XYZ file of C-alpha atoms in Angstrom:
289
model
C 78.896 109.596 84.135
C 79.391 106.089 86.000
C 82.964 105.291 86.988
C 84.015 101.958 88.274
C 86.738 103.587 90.854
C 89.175 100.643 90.876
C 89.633 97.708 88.275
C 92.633 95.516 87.178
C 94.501 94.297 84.218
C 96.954 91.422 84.225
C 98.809 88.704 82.418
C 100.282 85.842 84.438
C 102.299 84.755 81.221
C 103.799 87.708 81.644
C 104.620 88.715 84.875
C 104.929 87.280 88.169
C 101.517 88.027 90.979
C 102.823 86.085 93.982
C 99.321 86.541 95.727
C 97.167 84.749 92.930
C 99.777 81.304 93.259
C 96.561 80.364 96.120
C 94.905 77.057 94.393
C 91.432 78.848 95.195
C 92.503 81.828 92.776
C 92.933 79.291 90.044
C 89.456 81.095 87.918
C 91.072 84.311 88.039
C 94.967 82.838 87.113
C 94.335 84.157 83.598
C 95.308 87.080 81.228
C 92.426 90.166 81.726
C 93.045 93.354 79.557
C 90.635 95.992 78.455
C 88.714 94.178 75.466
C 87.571 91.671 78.116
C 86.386 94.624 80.681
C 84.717 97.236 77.697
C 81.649 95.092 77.007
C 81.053 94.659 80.699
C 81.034 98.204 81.111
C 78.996 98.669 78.557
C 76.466 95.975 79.771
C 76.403 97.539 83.089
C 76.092 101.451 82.683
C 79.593 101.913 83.801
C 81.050 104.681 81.862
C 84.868 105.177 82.635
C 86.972 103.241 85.037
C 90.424 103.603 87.122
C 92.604 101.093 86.469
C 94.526 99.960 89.781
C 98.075 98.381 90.497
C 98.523 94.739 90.934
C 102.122 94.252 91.684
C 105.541 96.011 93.155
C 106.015 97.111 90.000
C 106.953 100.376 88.061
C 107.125 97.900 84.536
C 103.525 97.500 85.128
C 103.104 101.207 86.626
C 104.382 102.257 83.032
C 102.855 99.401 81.243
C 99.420 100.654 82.300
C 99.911 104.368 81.389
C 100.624 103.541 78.238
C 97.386 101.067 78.387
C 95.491 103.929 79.607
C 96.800 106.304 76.568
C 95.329 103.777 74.590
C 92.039 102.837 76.114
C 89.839 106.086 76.625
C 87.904 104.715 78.965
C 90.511 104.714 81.453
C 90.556 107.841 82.767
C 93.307 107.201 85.297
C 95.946 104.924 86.762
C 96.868 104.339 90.273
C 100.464 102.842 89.716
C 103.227 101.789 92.001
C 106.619 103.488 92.807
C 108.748 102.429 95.953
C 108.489 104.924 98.529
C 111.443 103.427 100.363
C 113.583 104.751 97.419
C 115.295 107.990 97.858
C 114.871 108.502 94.059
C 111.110 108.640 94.156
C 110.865 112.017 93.156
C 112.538 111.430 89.897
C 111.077 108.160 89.249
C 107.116 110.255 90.037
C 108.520 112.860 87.537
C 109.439 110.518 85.179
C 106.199 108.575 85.613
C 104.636 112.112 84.734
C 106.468 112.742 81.803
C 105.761 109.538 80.682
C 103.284 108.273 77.484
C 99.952 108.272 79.506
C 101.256 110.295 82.621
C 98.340 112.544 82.383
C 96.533 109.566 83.560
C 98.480 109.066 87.010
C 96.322 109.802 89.535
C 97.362 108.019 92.460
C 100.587 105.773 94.063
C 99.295 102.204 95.734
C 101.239 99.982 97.445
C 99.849 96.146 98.804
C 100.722 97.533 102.688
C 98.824 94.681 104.532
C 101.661 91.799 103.263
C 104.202 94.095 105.106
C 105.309 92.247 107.764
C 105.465 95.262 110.213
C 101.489 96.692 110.876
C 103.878 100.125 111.364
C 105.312 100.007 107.816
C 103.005 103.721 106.645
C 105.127 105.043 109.502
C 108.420 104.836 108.734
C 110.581 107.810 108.034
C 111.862 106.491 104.047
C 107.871 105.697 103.757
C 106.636 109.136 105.053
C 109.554 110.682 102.973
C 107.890 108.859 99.942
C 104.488 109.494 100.584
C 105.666 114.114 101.022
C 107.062 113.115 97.286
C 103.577 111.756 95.952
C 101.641 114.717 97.918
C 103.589 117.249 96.363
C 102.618 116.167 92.460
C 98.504 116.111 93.988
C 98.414 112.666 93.626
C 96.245 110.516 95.837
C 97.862 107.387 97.873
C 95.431 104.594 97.822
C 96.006 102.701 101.219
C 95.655 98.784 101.046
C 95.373 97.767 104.879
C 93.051 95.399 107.280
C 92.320 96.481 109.994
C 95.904 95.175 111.750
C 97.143 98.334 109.658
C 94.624 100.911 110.290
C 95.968 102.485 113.605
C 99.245 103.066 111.197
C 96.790 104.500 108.570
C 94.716 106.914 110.852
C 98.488 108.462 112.185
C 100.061 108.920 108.251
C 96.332 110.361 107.476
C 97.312 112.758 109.883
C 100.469 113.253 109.315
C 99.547 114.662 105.938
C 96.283 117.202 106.408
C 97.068 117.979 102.724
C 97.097 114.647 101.007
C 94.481 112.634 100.069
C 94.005 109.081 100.696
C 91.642 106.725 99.213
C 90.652 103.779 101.526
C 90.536 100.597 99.328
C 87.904 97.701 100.393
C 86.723 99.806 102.971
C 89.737 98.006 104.668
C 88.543 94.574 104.100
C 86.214 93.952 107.061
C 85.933 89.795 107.636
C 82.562 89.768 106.208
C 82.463 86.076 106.365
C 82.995 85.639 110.043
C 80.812 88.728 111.146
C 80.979 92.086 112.156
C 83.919 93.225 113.911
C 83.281 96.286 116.342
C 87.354 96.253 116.304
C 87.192 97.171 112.431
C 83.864 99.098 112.864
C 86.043 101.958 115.680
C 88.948 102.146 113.473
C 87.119 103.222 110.452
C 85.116 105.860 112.573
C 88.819 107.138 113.542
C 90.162 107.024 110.500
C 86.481 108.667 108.674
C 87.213 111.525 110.993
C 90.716 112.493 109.089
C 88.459 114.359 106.325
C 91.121 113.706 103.858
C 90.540 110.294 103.498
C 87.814 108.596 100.846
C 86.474 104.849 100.996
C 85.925 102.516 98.071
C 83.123 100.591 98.801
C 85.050 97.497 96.919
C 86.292 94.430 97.282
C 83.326 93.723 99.472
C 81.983 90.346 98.248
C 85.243 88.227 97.850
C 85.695 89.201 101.683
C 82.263 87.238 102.285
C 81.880 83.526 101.653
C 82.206 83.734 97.776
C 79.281 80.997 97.319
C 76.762 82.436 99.773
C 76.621 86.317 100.190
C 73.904 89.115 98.881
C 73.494 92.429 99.245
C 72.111 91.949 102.617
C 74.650 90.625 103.820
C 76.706 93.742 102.301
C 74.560 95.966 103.515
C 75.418 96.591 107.180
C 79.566 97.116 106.283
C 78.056 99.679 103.711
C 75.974 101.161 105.916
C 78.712 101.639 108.269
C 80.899 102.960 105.940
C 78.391 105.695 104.923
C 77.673 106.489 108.305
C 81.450 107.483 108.982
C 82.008 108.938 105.827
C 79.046 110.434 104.568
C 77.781 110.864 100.844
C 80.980 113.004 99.479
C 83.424 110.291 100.284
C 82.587 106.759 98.994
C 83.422 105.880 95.881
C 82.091 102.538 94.087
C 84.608 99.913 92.610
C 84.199 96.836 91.132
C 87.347 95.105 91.858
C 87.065 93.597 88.635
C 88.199 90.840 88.130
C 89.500 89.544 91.720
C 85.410 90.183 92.449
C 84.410 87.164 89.553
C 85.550 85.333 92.683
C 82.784 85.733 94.387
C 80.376 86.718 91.021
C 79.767 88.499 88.003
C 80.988 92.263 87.134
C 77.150 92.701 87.095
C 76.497 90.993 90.442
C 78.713 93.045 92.011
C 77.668 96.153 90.649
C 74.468 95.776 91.127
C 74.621 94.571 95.229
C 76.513 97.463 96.068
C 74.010 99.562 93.803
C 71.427 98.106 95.722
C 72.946 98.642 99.426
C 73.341 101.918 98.200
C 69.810 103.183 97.015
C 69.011 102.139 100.748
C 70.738 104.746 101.915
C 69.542 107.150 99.221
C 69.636 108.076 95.951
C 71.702 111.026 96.209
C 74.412 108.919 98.539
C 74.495 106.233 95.146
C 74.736 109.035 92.460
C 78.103 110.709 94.092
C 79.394 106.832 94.561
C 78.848 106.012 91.408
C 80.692 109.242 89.945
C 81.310 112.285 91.096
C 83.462 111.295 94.558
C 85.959 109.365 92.621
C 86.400 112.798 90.228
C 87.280 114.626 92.827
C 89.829 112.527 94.924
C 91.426 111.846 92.313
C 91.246 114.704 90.542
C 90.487 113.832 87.014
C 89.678 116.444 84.566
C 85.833 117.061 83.435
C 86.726 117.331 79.967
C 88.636 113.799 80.601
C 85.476 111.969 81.817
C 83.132 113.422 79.237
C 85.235 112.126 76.346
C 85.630 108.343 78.116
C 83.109 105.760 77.929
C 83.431 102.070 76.769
């Protein structure tokens, strides 16, 4: 089974996305649900997908577990719930109990438009982040690499939570590699409960001139710190139409992949996403677009 480890719905008729108001954003200012993402899946191989959080919202947190419920090849959610709140426990509970709760498999929040790099280390934040632990959810952290010295601590604060690195932490592909981003993610590779998502990786490269050479040395690096059991492929779909198709995008990162091996893109593609986010066998088997 292929699983695209982190895709998005929205509807900007609908709700408000105050990152996407950017004029360059204007191709992607448009209404994407999951009739628009199942023939692309099926087009590319990709069997199941997790569908990811766009906005500070538990509407939308809710909105997609019920989406999920009724798409079966979403085979889990990564929602939002404020950490800050000293209600999160109820309002994780009640996201459990919830139509489509089965599908909650992680808690995401956009941490790199905090205005304080330190925000992950707060006490109501590390308060929040014991409640999501304690229901074996994954926390998906959304930094650069101004935030990652706050990420390595909270990874090990919490030697029994797992964390799923998003966009490999969005290194500035398009100006170069940056030895500064490069160190952090060895530090934060060696907290073994953490996963990457090689994701996002394109629309962090000029969107009208990149390959999968130019990919390849940030996956490479990636690979090198965290080894074959913890990357997990994502299409960032559709933020990535960006830069290109669902298809282009897949199929660079496939490619910067076999490089390093067959075996490293077969547990990318599938299996490492299964197991940080814990989603059932039986679950995965019965998905498929």
């Amino acid at each position: 089974m292929v699983i695209d480890g982190h895709q998005h719905f929205w509807d900007p008729a609908r709700a408000d996305y105050p990152w996407m108001e950017a004029p360059e954003l204007a191709r992607i200012h448009r209404a994407f649900g999951p009739s628009d993402l199942a023939p692309l899946l099926l087009a590319n191989g990709v069997d199941v997908s997790i569908l990811v959080q766009c906005r500070s919202s538990i509407e939308e947190t809710e909105e997609f577990l019920r989406v999920a419920a009724a798409t079966p090849f979403v085979v889990g959610v990564v929602g939002w719930a404020d950490l800050t709140d000293g209600a999160v426990d109820e309002t994780l509970e009640r996201l459990r109990g919830s139509l489509g709760g089965d599908r909650l498999v992680g808690i995401r929040h956009q941490v790199h438009d905090e205005s304080d790099p330190d925000w992950l280390l707060r006490e109501d934040v590390q308060r929040g982040l014991t409640a999501v632990f304690a229901r074996d959810l994954a926390y998906d952290l959304l930094v650069r690499t101004r935030e990652m010295p706050a990420a390595i601590a909270t990874a090990q604060a919490f030697p029994q939570g797992r964390f799923v690195l998003d966009h490999a932490a969005k290194p500035p592909i398009a100006e170069g590699f940056s030895r500064e981003w490069a160190d952090l993610l060895v530090a934060l590779a060696a907290c073994g409960n953490v996963w990457c998502k090689i994701s996002g990786l394109a629309t962090e490269a000029r969107w009208d001139d990149w390959d999968a050479d130019r990919l390849l040395p940030f996956v490479a690096h990636a690979a090198k710190c965290f080894g074959e059991d913890r990357l997990i492929f994502g299409s960032d779909w559709p933020v990535c139409l960006l830069a290109g198709s669902y298809g282009a995008t897949k199929g660079a990162l496939e490619e910067c992949l076999m490089k390093l091996g067959p075996h490293v893109r077969d547990k990318a593609f599938g299996a490492n996403a299964q197991r940080a986010y814990l989603i059932p066998s039986a679950l995965v088997g019965e998905g498929g677009a």
